[in-house]
Coordinates of C-alpha atoms in Angstrom, one line a residue:
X1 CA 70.9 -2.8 -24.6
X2 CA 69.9 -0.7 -21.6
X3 CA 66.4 0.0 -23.1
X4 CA 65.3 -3.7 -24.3
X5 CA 66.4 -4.8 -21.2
X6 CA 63.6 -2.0 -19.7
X7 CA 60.9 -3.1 -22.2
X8 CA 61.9 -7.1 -21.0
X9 CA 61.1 -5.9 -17.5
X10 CA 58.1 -3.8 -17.9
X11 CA 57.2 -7.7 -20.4
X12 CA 57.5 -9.4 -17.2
X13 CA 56.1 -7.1 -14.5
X14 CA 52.9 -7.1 -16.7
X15 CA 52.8 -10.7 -17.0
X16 CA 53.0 -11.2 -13.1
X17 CA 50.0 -8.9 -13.2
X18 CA 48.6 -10.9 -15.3
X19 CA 49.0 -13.9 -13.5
X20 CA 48.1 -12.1 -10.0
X21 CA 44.8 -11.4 -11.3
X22 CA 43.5 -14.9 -11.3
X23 CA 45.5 -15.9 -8.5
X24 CA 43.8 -13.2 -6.2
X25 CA 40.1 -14.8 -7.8
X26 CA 40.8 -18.1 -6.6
X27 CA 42.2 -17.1 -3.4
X28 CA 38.9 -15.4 -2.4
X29 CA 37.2 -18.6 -3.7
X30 CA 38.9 -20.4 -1.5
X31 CA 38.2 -18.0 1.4
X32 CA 34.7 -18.7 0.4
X33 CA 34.3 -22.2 -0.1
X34 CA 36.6 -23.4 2.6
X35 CA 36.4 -21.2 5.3
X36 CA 32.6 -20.3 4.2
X37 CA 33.5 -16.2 5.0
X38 CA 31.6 -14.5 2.1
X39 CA 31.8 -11.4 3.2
X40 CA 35.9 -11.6 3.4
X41 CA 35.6 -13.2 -0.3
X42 CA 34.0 -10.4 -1.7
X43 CA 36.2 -7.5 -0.5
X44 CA 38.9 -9.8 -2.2
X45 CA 37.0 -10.0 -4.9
X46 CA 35.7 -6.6 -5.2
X47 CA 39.7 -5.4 -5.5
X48 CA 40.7 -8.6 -7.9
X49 CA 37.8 -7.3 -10.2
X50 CA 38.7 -3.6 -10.2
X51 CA 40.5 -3.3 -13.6
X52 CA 38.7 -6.2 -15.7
X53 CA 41.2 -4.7 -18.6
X54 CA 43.9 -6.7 -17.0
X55 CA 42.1 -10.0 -17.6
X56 CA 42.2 -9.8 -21.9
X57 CA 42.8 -11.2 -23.6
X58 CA 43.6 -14.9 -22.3
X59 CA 42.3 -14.8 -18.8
X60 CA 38.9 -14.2 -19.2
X61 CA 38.0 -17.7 -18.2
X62 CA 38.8 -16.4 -14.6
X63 CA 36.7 -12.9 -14.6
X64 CA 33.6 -14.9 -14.9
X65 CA 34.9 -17.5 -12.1
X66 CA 35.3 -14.1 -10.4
X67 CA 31.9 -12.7 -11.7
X68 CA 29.6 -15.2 -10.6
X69 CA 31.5 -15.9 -7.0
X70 CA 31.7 -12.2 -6.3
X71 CA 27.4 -12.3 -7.0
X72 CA 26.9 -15.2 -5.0
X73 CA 29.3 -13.9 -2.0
X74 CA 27.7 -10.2 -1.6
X75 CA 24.5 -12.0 -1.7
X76 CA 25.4 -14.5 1.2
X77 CA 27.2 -11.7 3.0
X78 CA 24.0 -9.4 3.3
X79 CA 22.4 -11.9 5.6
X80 CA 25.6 -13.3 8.0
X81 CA 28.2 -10.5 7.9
X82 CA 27.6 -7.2 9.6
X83 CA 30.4 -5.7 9.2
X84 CA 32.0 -6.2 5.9
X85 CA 28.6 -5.3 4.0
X86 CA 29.2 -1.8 5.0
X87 CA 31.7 -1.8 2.7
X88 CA 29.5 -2.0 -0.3
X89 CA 26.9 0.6 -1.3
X90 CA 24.6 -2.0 -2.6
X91 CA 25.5 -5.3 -2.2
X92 CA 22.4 -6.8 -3.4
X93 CA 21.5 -5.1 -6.8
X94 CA 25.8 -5.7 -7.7
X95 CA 25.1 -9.6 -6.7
X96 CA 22.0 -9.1 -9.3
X97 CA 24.3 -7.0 -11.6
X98 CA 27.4 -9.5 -11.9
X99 CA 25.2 -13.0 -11.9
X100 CA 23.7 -11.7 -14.8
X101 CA 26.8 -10.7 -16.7
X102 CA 27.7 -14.9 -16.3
X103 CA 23.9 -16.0 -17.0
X104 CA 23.6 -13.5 -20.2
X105 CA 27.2 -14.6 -21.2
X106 CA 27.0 -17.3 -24.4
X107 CA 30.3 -18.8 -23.3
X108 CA 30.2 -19.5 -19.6
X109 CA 25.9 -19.6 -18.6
X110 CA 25.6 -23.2 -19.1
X111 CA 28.7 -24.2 -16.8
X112 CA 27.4 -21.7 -13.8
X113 CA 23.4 -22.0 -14.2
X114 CA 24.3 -26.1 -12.9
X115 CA 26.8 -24.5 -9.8
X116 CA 24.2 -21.9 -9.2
X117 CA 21.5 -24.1 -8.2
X118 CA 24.2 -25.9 -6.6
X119 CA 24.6 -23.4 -4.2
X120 CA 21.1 -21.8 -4.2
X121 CA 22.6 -18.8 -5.9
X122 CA 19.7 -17.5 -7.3
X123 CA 17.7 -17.6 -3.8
X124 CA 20.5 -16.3 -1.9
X125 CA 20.3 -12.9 -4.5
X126 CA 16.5 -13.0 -4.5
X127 CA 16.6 -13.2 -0.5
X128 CA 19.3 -10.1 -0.4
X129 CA 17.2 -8.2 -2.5
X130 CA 14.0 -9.0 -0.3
X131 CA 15.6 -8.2 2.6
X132 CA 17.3 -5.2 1.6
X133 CA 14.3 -3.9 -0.1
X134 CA 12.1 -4.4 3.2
X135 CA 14.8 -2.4 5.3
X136 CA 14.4 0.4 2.7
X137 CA 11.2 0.7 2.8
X138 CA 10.6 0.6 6.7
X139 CA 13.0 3.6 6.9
X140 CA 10.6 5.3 4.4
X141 CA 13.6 5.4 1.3
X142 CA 10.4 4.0 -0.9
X143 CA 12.7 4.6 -4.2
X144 CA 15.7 2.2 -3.2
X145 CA 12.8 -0.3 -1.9
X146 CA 10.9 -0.2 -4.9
X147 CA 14.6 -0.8 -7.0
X148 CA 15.3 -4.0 -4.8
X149 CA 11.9 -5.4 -5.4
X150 CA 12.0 -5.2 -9.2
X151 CA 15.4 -7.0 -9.1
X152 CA 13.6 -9.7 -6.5
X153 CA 10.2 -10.1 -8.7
X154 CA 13.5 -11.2 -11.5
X155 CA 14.2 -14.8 -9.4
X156 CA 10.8 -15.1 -8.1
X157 CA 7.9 -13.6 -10.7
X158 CA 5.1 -15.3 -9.4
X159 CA 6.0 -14.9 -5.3
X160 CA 3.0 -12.9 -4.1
X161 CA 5.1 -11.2 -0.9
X162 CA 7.8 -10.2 -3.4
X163 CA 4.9 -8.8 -5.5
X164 CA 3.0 -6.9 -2.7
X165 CA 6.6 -5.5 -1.3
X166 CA 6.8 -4.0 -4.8
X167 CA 3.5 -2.7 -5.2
X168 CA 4.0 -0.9 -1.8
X169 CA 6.9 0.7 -2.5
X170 CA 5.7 2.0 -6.1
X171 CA 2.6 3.4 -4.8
X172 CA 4.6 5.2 -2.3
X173 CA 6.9 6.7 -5.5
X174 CA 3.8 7.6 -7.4
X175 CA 4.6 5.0 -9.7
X176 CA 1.0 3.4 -10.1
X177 CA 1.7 1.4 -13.7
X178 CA 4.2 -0.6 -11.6
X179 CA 2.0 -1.1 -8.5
X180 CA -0.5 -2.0 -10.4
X181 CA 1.1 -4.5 -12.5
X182 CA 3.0 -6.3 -9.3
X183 CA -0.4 -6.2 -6.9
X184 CA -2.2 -7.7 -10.3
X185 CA 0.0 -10.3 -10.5
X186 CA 0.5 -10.9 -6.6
X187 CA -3.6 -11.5 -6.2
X188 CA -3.4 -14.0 -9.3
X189 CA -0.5 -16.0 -8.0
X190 CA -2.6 -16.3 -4.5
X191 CA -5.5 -16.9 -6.7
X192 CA -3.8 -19.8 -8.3
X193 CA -2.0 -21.1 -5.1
X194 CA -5.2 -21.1 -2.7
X195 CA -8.1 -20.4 -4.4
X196 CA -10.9 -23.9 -4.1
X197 CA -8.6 -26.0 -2.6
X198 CA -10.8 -29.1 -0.6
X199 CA -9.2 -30.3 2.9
X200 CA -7.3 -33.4 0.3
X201 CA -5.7 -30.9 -2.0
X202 CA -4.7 -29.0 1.5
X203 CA -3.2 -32.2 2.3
X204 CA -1.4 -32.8 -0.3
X205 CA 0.2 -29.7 -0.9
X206 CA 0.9 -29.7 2.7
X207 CA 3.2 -32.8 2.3
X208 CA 4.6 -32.1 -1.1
X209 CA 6.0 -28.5 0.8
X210 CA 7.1 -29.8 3.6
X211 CA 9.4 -32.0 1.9
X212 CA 11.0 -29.0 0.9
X213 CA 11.4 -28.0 3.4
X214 CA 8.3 -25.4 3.3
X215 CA 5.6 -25.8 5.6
X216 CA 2.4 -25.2 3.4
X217 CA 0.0 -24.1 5.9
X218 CA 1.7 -21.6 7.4
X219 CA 3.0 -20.0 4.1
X220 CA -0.5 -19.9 3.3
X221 CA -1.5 -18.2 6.5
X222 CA 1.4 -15.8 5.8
X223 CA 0.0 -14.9 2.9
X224 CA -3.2 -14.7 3.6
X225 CA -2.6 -12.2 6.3
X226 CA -1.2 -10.0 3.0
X227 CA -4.6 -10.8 1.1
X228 CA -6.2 -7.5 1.9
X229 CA -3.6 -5.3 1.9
X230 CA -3.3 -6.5 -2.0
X231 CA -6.6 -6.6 -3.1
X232 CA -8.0 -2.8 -1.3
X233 CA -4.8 -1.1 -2.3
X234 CA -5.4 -2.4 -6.2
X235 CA -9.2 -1.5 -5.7
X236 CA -8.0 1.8 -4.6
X237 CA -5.6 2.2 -8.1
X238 CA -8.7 1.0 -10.2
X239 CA -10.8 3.3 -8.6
X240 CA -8.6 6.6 -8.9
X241 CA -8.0 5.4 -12.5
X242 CA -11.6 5.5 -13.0
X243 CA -12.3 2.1 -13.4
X244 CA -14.9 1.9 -10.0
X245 CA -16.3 -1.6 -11.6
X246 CA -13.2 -3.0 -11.9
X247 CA -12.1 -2.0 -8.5
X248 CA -15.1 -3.7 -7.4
X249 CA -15.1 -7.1 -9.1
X250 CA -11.5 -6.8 -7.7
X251 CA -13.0 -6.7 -4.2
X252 CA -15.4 -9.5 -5.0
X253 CA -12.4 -11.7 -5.7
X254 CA -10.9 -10.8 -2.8
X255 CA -13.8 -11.7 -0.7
X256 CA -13.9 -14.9 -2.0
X257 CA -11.1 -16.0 -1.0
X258 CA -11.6 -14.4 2.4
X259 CA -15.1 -13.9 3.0
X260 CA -14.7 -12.5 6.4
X261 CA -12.7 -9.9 5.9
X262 CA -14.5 -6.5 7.2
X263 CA -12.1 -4.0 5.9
X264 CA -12.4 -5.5 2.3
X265 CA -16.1 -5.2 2.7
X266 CA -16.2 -1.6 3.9
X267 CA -13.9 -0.6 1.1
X268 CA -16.6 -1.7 -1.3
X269 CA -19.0 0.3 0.3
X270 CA -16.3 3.2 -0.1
X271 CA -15.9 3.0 -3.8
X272 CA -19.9 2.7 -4.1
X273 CA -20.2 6.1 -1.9
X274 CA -17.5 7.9 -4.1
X275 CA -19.0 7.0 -7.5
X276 CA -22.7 8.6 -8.0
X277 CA -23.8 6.4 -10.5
X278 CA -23.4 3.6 -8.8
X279 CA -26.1 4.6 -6.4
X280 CA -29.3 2.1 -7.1
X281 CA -26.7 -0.7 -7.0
X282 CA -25.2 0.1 -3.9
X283 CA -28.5 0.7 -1.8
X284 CA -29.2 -3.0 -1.4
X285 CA -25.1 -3.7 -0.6
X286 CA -25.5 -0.7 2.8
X287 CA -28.9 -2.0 3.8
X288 CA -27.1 -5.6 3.5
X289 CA -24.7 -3.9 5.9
X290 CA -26.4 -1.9 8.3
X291 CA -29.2 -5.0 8.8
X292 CA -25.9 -7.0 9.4
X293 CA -24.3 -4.4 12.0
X294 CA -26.5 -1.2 13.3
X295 CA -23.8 -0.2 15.5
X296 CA -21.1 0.7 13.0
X297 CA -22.2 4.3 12.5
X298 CA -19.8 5.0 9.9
X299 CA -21.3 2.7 7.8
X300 CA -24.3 4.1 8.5
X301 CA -23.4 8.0 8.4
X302 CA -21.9 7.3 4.9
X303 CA -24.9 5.5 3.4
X304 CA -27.1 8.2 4.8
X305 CA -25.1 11.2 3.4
X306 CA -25.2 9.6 -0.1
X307 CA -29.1 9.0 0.0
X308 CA -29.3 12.5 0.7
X309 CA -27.2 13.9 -1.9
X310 CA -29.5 12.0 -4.0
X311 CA -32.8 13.9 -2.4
X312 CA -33.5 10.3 -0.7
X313 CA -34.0 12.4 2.7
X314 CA -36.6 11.0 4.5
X315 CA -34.3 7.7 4.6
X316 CA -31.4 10.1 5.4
X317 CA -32.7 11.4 8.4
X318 CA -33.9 8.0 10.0
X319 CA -30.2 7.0 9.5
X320 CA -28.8 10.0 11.1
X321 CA -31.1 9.7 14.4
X322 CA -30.8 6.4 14.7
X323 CA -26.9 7.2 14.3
X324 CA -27.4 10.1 17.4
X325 CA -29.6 8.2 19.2
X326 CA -26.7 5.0 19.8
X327 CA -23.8 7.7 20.1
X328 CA -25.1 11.9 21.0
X329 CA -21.5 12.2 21.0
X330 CA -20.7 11.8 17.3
X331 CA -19.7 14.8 15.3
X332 CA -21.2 13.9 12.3
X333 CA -24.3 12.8 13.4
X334 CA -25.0 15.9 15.7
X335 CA -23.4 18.2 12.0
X336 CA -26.1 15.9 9.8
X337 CA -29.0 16.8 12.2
X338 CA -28.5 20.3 12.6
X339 CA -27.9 20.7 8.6
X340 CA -30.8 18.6 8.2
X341 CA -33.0 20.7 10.1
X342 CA -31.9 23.7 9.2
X343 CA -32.0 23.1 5.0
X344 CA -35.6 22.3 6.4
X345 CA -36.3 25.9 7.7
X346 CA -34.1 27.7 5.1
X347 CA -36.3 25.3 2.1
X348 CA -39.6 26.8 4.0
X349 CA -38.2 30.4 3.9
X350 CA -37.8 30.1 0.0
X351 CA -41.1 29.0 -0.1
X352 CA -42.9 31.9 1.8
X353 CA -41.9 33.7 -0.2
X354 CA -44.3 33.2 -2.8
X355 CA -46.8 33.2 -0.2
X356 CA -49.8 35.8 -0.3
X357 CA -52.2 34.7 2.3
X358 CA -51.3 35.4 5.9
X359 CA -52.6 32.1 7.5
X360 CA -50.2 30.7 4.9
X361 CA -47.4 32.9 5.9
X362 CA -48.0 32.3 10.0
X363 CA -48.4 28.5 9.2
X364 CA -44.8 29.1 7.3
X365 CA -43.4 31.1 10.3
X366 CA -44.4 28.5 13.0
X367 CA -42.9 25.7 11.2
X368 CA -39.7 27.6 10.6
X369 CA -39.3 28.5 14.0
X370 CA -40.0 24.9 15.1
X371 CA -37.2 23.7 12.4
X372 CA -34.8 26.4 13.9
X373 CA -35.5 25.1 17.2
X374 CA -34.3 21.4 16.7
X375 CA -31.2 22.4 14.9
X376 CA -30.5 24.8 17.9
X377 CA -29.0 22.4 20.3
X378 CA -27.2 20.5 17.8
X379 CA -25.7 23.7 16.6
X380 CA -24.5 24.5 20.2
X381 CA -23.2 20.9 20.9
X382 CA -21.4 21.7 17.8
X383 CA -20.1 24.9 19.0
X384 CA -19.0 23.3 22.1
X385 CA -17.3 21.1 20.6
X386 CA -15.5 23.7 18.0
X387 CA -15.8 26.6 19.9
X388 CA -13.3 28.6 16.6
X389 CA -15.6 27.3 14.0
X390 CA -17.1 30.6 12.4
X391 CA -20.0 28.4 10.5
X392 CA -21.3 26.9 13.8
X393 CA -21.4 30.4 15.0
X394 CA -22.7 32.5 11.9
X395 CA -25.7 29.3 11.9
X396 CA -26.3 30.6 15.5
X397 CA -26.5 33.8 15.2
X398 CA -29.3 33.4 12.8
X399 CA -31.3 30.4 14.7
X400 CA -31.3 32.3 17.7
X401 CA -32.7 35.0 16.3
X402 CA -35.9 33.1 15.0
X403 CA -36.6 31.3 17.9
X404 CA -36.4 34.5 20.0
X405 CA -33.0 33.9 22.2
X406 CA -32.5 37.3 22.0
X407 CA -29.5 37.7 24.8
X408 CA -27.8 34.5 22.9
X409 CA -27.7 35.8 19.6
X410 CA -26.0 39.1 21.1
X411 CA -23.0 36.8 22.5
X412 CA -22.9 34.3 20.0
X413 CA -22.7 37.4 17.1
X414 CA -20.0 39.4 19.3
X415 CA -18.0 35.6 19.8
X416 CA -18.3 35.4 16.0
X417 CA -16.7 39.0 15.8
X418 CA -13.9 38.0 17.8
X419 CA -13.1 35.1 16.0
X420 CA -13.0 37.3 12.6
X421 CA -10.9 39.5 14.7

């Protein structure tokens, strides 16, 4: 008698678990709904969903309840409670986790997908997730970002900010297939929303937004001041992929869209300067350029150094001097020069040596020295400017020498030993 009246109790004590289970689900419903403290709700939650077990197999009516409003309260929490979301690891990615367990359940998806959009449950999760993701990524943990903004691209596919968060943060994981694919699909999805829209249209979809509560203009400028940042990072993937054409019809897009944009231009002259056999079709787009602008000498030095990598050097030089001529203080103009006019003298050397006539050879000899005479003060600007360069020095040593700076080539060849030592 002693023992069924044990069993009986331990009957009863698991009931009232049973029971409590439920009762501590719609208690932090409550807490929720009626005193609109999400953040309290889901550490009640959190503790009424630790042992699901308990709810089989007649209560499991009640885990979902508990399920979707645990989802919808981390979400709410991550944006007005401070102080309770330190209690969860990752509030966001669990509000993701346990929505989906009611939307993928046959049973109980119908009855919560109307209450979701109810109470905006699926923007509140897509929001956390956003917002979460962007802290992660500003406090360089790119692999947590990029995880938050594959669970955001979930509620919101075709959002072009969700989509250029994600491609950020997979670029900065190495994971290009991923960047690629969200940066692809955030330029379409601008490409759609914006792209040939008259002043009516503008308009229209201004009014239509703002009865949304969306105000149409300045989500477009919004994203418009994303625009480049999306199209030159997916030029760059194309590009390293080996796809340069690509890259650049990606550009061309882009500059349709936002013709003015300088850095979207000069990244086209980039990919044009990196891929050699692109050269006859990129002349026209730097001489489009430098007519446009003479003063941006980058432009400028770039175009010049691929004409003369392809023996266009006449061309070459006029672009470097012109490029010394509106800034002597330029590093790479002053380097070009004195390369430039020394390959001249060393080119010369080569020759004369096939010479067998002495006029021939003193002709050679004069216009040597001559060459070694302009690169001279470049070199020494140069030297000045990188006094522990060894090259500037060894170059030196030998131009001083032809041009008969005796007493400079002594103190330039003992700096250069020095510097070895």
């Amino acid at each position: 008698m002693k023992q069924l009246t044990i069993i009986l109790f331990m009957c009863f004590s698991m009931g009232s678990v049973l029971m409590a289970q439920p009762g501590k689900i719609n208690g932090a419903v409550v807490t929720y709904t009626s005193s609109q403290k999400p953040g309290e709700a889901a550490v009640k939650l959190q503790a009424a969903l630790s042992d699901t077990t308990l709810f089989y197999p007649k209560k499991e009516k009640a885990l979902y309840k508990g399920y979707y409003y645990y989802a919808v309260c981390l979400a709410k929490m991550v944006s007005s409670d401070t102080v309770n979301v330190k209690k969860f690891d990752q509030p966001a990615i669990d509000a993701h986790k346990y929505y989906q367990k009611v939307m993928t359940s046959e049973q109980y998806a119908t009855k919560y997908k109307r209450l979701a959009e109810t109470d905006q449950a699926e923007y509140s999760i897509w929001s956390a997730l956003y917002n979460l993701g962007l802290k992660y990524f500003n406090s360089e943990q790119y692999g947590k970002s990029a995880a938050h903004y594959k669970l955001a691209a979930v509620y919101k596919p075709d959002h072009i900010l969700t989509n250029r968060m994600l491609g950020a943060s997979s670029m900065m994981v190495k994971d290009t297939a991923s960047a690629t694919q969200a940066l692809e699909t955030a330029l379409s999805s601008y490409q759609k929303q914006y792209e040939g829209l008259t002043e009516a249209q503008i308009q229209e979809k201004t009014k239509s937004m703002i009865l949304s509560g969306v105000d149409f203009r300045a989500q477009k400028s919004v994203d418009s001041s994303q625009l480049s940042y999306i199209v030159q990072q997916l030029a760059v993937l194309y590009d390293v992929k080996g796809e340069p054409k690509k890259a650049l019809n990606t550009l061309s897009d882009g500059l349709k869209l936002s013709p003015g944009d300088e850095d979207m231009k000069r990244q086209e002259l980039n990919i044009y300067n990196r891929n050699p056999e692109l050269f006859e079709e990129s002349k026209a787009k730097f001489e489009a350029a430098i007519e446009k602008n003479p003063e941006d000498l980058p432009i400028k030095l770039a175009y010049a150094a691929m004409l003369e990598r392809n023996g266009e050097l006449d061309r070459a030089f006029e672009l470097f001097e012109d490029a010394y001529k509106r800034n002597p203080e330029d590093l790479q103009a002053n380097y070009r020069l004195a390369a430039y006019y020394v390959n001249k003298a060393a080119d010369l050397s080569a020759k004369k040596s096939d010479y067998t006539k002495m006029e021939d050879i003193d002709k050679a000899d004069a216009e040597i020295k001559g060459y070694a005479g302009k690169a001279y003060p470049f070199l020494v600007w140069l030297h000045n400017k990188q006094p522990n360069e060894a090259e500037w020095l060894k170059r030196l040593v030998e131009i001083s020498g032809i041009i008969g700076k005796d007493d400079e080539m002594l103190e330039y060849g003992k700096k250069l030993g020095e510097l070895k030592n």
